[in-house]
PDB file of C-alpha atoms in Angstrom:
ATOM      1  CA  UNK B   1       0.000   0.000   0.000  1.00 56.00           C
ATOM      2  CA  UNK B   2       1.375   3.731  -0.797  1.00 61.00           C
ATOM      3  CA  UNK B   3       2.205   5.511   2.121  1.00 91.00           C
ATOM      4  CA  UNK B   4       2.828   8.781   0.487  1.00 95.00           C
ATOM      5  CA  UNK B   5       0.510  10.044  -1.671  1.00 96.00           C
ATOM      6  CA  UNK B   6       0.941  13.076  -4.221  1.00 97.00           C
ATOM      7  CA  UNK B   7      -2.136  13.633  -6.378  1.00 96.00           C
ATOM      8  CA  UNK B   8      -0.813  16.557  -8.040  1.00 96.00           C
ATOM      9  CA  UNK B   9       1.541  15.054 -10.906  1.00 94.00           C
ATOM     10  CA  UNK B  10       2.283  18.249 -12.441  1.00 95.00           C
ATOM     11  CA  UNK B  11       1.074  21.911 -11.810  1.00 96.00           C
ATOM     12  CA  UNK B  12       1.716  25.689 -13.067  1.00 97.00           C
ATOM     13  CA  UNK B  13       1.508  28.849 -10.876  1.00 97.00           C
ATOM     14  CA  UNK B  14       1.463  32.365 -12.168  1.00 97.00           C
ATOM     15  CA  UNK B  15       4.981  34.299 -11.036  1.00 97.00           C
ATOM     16  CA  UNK B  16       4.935  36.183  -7.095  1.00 97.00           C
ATOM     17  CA  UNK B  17       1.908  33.652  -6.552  1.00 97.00           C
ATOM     18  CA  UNK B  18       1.217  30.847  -3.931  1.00 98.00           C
ATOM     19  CA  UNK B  19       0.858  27.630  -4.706  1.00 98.00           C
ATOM     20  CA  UNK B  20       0.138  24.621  -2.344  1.00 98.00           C
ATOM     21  CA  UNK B  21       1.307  20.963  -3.421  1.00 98.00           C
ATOM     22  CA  UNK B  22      -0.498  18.298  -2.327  1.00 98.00           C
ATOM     23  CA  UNK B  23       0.728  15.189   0.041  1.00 98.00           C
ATOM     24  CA  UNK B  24      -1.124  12.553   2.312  1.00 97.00           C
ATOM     25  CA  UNK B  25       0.656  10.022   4.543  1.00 96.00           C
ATOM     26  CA  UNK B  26      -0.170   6.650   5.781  1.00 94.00           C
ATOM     27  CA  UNK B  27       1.348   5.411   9.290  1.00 89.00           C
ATOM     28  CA  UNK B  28      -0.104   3.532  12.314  1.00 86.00           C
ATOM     29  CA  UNK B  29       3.665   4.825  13.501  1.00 84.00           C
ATOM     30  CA  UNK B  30       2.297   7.659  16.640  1.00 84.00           C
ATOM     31  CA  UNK B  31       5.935   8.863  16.028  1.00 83.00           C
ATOM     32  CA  UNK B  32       7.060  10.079  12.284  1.00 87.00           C
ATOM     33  CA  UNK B  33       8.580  12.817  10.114  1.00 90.00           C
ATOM     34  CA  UNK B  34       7.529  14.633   7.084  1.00 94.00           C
ATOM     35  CA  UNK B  35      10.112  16.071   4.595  1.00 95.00           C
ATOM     36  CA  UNK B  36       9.467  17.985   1.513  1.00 97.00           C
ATOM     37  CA  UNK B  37      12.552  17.631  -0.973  1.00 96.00           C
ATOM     38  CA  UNK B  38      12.725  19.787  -4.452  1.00 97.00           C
ATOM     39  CA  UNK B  39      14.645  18.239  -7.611  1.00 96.00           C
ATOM     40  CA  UNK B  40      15.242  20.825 -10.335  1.00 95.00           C
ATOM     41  CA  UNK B  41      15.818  19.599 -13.585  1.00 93.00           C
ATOM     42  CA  UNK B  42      19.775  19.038 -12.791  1.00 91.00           C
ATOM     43  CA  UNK B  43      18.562  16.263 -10.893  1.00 91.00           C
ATOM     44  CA  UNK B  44      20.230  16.889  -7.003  1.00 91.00           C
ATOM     45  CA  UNK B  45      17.676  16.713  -4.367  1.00 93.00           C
ATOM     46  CA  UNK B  46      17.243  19.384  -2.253  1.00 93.00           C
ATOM     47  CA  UNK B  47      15.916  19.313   1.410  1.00 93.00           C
ATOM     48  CA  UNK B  48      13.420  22.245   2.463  1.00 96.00           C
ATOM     49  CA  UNK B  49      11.312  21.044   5.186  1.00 95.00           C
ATOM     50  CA  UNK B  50      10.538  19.312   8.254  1.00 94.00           C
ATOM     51  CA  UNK B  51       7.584  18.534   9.854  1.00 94.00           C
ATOM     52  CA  UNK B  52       7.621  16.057  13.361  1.00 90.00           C
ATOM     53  CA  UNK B  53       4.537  14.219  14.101  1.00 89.00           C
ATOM     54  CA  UNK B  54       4.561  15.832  17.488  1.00 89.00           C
ATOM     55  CA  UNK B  55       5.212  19.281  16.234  1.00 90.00           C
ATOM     56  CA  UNK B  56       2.343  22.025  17.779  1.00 89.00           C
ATOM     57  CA  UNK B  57       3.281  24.716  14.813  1.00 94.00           C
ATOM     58  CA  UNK B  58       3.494  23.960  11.547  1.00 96.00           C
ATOM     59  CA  UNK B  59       6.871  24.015   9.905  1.00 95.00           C
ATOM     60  CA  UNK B  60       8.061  27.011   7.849  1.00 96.00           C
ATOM     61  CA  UNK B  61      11.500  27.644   6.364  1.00 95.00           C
ATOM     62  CA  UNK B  62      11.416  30.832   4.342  1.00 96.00           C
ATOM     63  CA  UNK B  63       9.481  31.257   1.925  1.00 97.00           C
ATOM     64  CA  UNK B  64       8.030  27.469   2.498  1.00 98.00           C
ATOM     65  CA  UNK B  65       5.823  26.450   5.173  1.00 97.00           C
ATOM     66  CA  UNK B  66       3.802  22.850   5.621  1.00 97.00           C
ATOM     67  CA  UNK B  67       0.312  22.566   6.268  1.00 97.00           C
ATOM     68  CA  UNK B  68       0.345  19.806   8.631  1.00 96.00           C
ATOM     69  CA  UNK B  69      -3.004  18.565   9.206  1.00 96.00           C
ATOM     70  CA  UNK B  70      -2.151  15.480  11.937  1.00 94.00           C
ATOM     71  CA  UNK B  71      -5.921  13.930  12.080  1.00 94.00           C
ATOM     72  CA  UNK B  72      -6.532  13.970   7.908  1.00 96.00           C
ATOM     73  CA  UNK B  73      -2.753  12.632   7.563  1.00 95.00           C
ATOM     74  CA  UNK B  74      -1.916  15.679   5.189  1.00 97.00           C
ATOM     75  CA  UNK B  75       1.216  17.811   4.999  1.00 97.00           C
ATOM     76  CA  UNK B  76       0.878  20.117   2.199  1.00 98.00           C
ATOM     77  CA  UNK B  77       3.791  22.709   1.035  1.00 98.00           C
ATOM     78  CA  UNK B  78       2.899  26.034   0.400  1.00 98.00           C
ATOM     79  CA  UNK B  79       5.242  28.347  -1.391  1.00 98.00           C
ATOM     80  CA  UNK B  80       4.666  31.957  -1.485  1.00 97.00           C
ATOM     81  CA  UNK B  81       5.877  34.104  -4.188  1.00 96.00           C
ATOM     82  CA  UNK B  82       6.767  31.728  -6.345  1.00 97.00           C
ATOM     83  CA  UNK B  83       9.802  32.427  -8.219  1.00 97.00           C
ATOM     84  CA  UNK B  84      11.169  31.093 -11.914  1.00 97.00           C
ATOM     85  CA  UNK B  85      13.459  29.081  -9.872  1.00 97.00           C
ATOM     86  CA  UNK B  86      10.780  27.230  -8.000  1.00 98.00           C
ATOM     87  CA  UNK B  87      10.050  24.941 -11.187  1.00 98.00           C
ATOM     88  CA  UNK B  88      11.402  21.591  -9.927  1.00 98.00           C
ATOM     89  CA  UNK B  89       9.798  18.070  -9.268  1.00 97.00           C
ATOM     90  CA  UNK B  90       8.541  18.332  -5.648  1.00 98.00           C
ATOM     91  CA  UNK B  91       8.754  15.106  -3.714  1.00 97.00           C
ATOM     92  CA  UNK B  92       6.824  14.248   0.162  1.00 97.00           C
ATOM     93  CA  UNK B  93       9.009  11.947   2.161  1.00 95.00           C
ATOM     94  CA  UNK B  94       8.251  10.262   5.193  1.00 93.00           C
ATOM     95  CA  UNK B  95      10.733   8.840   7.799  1.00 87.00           C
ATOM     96  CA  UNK B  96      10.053   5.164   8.557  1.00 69.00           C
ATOM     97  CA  UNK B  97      11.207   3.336  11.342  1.00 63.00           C
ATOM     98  CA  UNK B  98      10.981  -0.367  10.170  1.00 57.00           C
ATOM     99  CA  UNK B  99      13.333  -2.870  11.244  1.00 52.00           C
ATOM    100  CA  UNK B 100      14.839  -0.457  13.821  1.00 53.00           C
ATOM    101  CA  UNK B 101      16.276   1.610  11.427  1.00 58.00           C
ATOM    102  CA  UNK B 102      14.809   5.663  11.517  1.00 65.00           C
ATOM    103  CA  UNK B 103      16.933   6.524   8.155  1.00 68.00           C
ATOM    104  CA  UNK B 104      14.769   5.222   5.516  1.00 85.00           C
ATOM    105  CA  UNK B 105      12.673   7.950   3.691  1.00 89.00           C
ATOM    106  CA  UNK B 106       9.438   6.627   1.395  1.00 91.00           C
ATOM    107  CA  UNK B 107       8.797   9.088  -1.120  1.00 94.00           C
ATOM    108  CA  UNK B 108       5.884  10.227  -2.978  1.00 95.00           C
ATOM    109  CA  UNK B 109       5.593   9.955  -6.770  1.00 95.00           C
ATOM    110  CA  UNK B 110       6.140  14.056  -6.911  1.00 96.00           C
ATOM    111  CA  UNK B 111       4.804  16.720  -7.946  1.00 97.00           C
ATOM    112  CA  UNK B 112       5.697  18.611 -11.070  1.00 97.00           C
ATOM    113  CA  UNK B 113       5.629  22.320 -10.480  1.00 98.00           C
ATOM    114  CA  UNK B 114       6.070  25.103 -13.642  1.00 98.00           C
ATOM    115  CA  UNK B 115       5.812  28.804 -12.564  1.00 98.00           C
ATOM    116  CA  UNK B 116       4.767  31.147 -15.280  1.00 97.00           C
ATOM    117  CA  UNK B 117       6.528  34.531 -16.189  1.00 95.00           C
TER     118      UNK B 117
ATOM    119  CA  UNK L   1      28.252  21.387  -3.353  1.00 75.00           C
ATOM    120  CA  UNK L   2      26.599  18.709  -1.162  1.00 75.00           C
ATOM    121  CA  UNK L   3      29.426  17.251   0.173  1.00 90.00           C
ATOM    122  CA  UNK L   4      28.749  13.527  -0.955  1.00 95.00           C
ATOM    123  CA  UNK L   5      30.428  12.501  -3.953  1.00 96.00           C
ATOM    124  CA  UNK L   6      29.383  10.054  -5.911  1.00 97.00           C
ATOM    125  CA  UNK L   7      31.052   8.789  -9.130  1.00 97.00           C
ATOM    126  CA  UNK L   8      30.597   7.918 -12.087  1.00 97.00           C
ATOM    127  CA  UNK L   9      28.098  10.729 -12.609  1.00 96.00           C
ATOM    128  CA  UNK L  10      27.170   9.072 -16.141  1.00 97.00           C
ATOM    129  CA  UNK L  11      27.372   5.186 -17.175  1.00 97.00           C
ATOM    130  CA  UNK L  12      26.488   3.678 -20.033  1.00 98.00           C
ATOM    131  CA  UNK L  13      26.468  -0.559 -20.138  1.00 98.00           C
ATOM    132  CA  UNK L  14      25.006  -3.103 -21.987  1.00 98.00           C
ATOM    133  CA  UNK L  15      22.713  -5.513 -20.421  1.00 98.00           C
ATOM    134  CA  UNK L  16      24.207  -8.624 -18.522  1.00 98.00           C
ATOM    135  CA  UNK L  17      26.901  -6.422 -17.453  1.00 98.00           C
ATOM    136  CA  UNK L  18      27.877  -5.839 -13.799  1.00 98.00           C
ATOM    137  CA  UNK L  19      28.259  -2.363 -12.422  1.00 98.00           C
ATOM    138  CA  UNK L  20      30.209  -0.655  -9.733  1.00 98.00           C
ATOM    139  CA  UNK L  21      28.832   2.858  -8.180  1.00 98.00           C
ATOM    140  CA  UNK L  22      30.796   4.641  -6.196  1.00 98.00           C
ATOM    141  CA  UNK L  23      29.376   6.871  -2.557  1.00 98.00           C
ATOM    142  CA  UNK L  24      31.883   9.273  -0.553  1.00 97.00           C
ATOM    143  CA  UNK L  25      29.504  10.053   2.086  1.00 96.00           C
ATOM    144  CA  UNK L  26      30.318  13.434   3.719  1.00 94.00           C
ATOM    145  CA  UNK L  27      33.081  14.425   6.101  1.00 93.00           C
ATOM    146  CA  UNK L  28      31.778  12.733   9.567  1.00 92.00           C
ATOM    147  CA  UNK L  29      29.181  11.175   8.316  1.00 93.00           C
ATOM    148  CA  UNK L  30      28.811   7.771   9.359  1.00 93.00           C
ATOM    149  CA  UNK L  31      25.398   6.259   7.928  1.00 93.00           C
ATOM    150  CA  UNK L  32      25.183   6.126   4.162  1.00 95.00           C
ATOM    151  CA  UNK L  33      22.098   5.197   2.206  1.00 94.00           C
ATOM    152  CA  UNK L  34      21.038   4.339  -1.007  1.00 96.00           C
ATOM    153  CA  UNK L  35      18.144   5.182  -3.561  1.00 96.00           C
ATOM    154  CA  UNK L  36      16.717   4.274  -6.973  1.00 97.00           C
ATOM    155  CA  UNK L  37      14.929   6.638  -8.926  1.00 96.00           C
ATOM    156  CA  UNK L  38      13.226   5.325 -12.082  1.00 93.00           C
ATOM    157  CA  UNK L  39      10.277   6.430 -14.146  1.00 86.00           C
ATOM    158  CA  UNK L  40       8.154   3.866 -13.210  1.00 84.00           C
ATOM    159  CA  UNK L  41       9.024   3.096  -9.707  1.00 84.00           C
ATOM    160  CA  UNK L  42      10.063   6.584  -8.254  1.00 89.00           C
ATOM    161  CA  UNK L  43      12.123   7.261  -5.606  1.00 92.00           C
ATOM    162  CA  UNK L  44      12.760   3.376  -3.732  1.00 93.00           C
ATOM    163  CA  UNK L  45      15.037   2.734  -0.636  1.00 92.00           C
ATOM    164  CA  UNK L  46      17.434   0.726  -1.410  1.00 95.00           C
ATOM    165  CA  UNK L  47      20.176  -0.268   1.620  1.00 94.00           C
ATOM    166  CA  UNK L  48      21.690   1.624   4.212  1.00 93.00           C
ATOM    167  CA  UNK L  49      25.080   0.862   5.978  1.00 94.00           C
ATOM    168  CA  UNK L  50      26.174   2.521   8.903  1.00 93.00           C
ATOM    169  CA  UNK L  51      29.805   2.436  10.128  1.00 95.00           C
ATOM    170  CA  UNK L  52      30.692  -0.583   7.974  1.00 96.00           C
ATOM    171  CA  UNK L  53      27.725  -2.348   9.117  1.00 95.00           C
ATOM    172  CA  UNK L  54      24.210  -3.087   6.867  1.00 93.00           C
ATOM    173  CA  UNK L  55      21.416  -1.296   9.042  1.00 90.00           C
ATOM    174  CA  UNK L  56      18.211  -2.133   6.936  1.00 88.00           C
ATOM    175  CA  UNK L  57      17.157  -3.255   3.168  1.00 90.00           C
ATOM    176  CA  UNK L  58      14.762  -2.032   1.349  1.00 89.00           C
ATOM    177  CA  UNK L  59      13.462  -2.894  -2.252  1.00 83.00           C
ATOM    178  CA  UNK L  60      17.055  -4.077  -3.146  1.00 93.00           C
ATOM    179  CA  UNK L  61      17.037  -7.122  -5.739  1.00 95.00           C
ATOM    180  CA  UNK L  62      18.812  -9.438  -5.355  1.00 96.00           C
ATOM    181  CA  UNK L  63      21.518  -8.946  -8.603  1.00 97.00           C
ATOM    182  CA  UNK L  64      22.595  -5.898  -6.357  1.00 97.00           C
ATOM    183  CA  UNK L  65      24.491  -5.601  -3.277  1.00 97.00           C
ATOM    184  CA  UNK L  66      26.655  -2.905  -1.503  1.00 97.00           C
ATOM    185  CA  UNK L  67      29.026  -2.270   1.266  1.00 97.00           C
ATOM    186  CA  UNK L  68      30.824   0.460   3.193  1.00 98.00           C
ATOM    187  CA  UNK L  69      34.766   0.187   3.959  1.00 97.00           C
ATOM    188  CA  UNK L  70      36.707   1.109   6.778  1.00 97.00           C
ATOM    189  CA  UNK L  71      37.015   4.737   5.299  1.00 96.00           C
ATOM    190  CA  UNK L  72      33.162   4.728   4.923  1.00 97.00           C
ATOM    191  CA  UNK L  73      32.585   5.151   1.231  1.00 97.00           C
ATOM    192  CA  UNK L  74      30.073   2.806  -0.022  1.00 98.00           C
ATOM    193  CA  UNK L  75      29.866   1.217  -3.580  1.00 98.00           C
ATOM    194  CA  UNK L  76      26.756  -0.308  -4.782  1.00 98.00           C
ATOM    195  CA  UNK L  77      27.367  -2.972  -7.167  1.00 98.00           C
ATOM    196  CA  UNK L  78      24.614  -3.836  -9.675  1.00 98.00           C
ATOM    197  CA  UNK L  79      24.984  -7.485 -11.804  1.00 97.00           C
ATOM    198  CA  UNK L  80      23.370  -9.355 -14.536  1.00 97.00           C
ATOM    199  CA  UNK L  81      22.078  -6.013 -15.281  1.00 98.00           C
ATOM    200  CA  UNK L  82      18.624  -5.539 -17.544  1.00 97.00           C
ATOM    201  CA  UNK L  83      17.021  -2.524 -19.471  1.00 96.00           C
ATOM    202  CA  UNK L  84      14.847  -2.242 -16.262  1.00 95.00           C
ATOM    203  CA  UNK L  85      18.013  -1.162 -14.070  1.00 97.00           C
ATOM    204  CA  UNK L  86      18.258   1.696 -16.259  1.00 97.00           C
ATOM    205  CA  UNK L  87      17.996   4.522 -13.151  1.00 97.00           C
ATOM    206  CA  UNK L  88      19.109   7.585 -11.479  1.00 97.00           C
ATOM    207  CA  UNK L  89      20.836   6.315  -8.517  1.00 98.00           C
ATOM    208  CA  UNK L  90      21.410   8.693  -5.256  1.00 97.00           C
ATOM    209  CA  UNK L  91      23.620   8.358  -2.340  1.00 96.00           C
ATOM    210  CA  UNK L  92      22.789   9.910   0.871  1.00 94.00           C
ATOM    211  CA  UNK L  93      24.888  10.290   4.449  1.00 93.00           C
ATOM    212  CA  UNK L  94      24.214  11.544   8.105  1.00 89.00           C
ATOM    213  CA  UNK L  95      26.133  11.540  10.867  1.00 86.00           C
ATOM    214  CA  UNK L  96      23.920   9.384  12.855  1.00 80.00           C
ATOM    215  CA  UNK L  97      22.159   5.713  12.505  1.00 76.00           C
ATOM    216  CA  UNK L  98      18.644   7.795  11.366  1.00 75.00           C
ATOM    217  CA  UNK L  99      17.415  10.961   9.850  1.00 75.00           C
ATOM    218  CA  UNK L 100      17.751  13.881  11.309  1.00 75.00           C
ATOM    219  CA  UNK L 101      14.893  16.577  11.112  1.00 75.00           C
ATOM    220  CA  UNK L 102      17.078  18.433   8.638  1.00 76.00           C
ATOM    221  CA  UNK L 103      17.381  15.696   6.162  1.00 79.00           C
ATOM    222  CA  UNK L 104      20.225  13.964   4.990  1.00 83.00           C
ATOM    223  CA  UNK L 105      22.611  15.047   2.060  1.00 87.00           C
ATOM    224  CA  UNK L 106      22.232  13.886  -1.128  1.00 93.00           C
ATOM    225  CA  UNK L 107      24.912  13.455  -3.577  1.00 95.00           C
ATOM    226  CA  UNK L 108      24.342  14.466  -7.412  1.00 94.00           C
ATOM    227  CA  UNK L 109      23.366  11.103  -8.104  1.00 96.00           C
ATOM    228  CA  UNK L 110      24.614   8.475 -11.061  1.00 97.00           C
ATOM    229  CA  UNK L 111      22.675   8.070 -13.877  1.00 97.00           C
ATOM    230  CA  UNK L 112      23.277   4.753 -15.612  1.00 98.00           C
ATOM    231  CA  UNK L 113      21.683   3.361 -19.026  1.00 98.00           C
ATOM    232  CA  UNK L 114      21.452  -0.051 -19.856  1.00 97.00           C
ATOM    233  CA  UNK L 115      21.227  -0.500 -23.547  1.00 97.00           C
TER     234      UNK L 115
END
């Protein structure tokens, strides 16, 4: 069963505007993390977010924030002001803590993003 | 610069061949991990070692296997190798046995093609 969940496979946002990018989660884990990573088209990945399970606020870093919605098992990015720069394949991670080990990250199928001059 | 290196950044092989990818995880960093990426499957866990030691498997096949020497670079080496193994492969590294809450680094990835 997916455990991340991006419905979004591609989207465009108009220049200075917000845009939120979709992401649901599946755990019966109580205690988990929530990454959003951004790969532009050169293919790195890029961390920009964190969001614990246990978290009160919701993450923001910049000019990104997470909607972290604990009892739907959503935790949406929002970008504000989207630049030209923002265009990138946006991917929700979650850690997982099978077999003992807390490094492995499951990864959504991503989300496309294309911001508009 | 991330910090982890990983080399070749571009391969080209023909199918049944075997494969060696190289991981210099970054300065300190103990754990190293690796990940598929291909068009079909995404993003996929692969194996993580930390401190010479295999911590936990993930959708590996069996025609690959890894390890991490003394000096803590990793190689993942991929056999028998089929069209289907055609992927970008990443590296990651932290310091610790987990994740922290600020991610872990990511090298620039290998992209191999089986032809």
């Amino acid at each position: 069963a997916q455990k991340i969940t991006q419905t979004q496979p591609g989207m465009f946002v108009q220049e200075k505007e917000a845009v939120t990018l979709d992401c649901t989660y599946d755990t019966s884990d109580p205690s988990y993390g929530l990454f959003w990573y951004k790969q532009p088209s050169s293919g790195e990945m890029i961390f920009l977010i964190y969001q614990g399970s246990y978290d009160q606020q919701n993450a923001t870093e910049g000019r990104y924030s997470l909607n972290f919605q604990k009892a739907r098992k959503s935790a949406n990015l929002v970008i504000s002001a989207s630049q030209l720069g923002d265009s990138a394949m946006y991917f929700c991670a979650m850690r997982e803590y099978e077999g003992g080990s807390q490094g492995n990250l499951i990864f959504g199928k991503g989300t496309k993003l294309s911001v508009k001059p | 610069d991330s910090g982890v290196t990983q080399t070749p950044k571009h391969l080209i092989t023909a199918t049944g061949q075997r494969v060696t990818l190289r991981c210099s995880p970054r300065s300190g960093d103990l754990s190293v991990y690796w990940y598929q990426q291909s068009l079909d499957q995404g993003l996929q866990f692969l194996i993580q070692y930390y401190n010479g030691e295999e911590r936990a498997k993930g959708n590996i096949l069996e025609r690959f296997s890894a390890q991490q020497f003394p000096d803590l670079h990793s190689e993942l080496n991929l056999s028998s190798l089929e069209l289907g193994d055609s992927a970008l492969y990443f590296c990651a590294s932290s310091v610790e046995d987990r994740i922290a809450n600020y991610g872990y680094t990511f090298g620039s990835g290998t992209r191999l093609t089986v032809v």
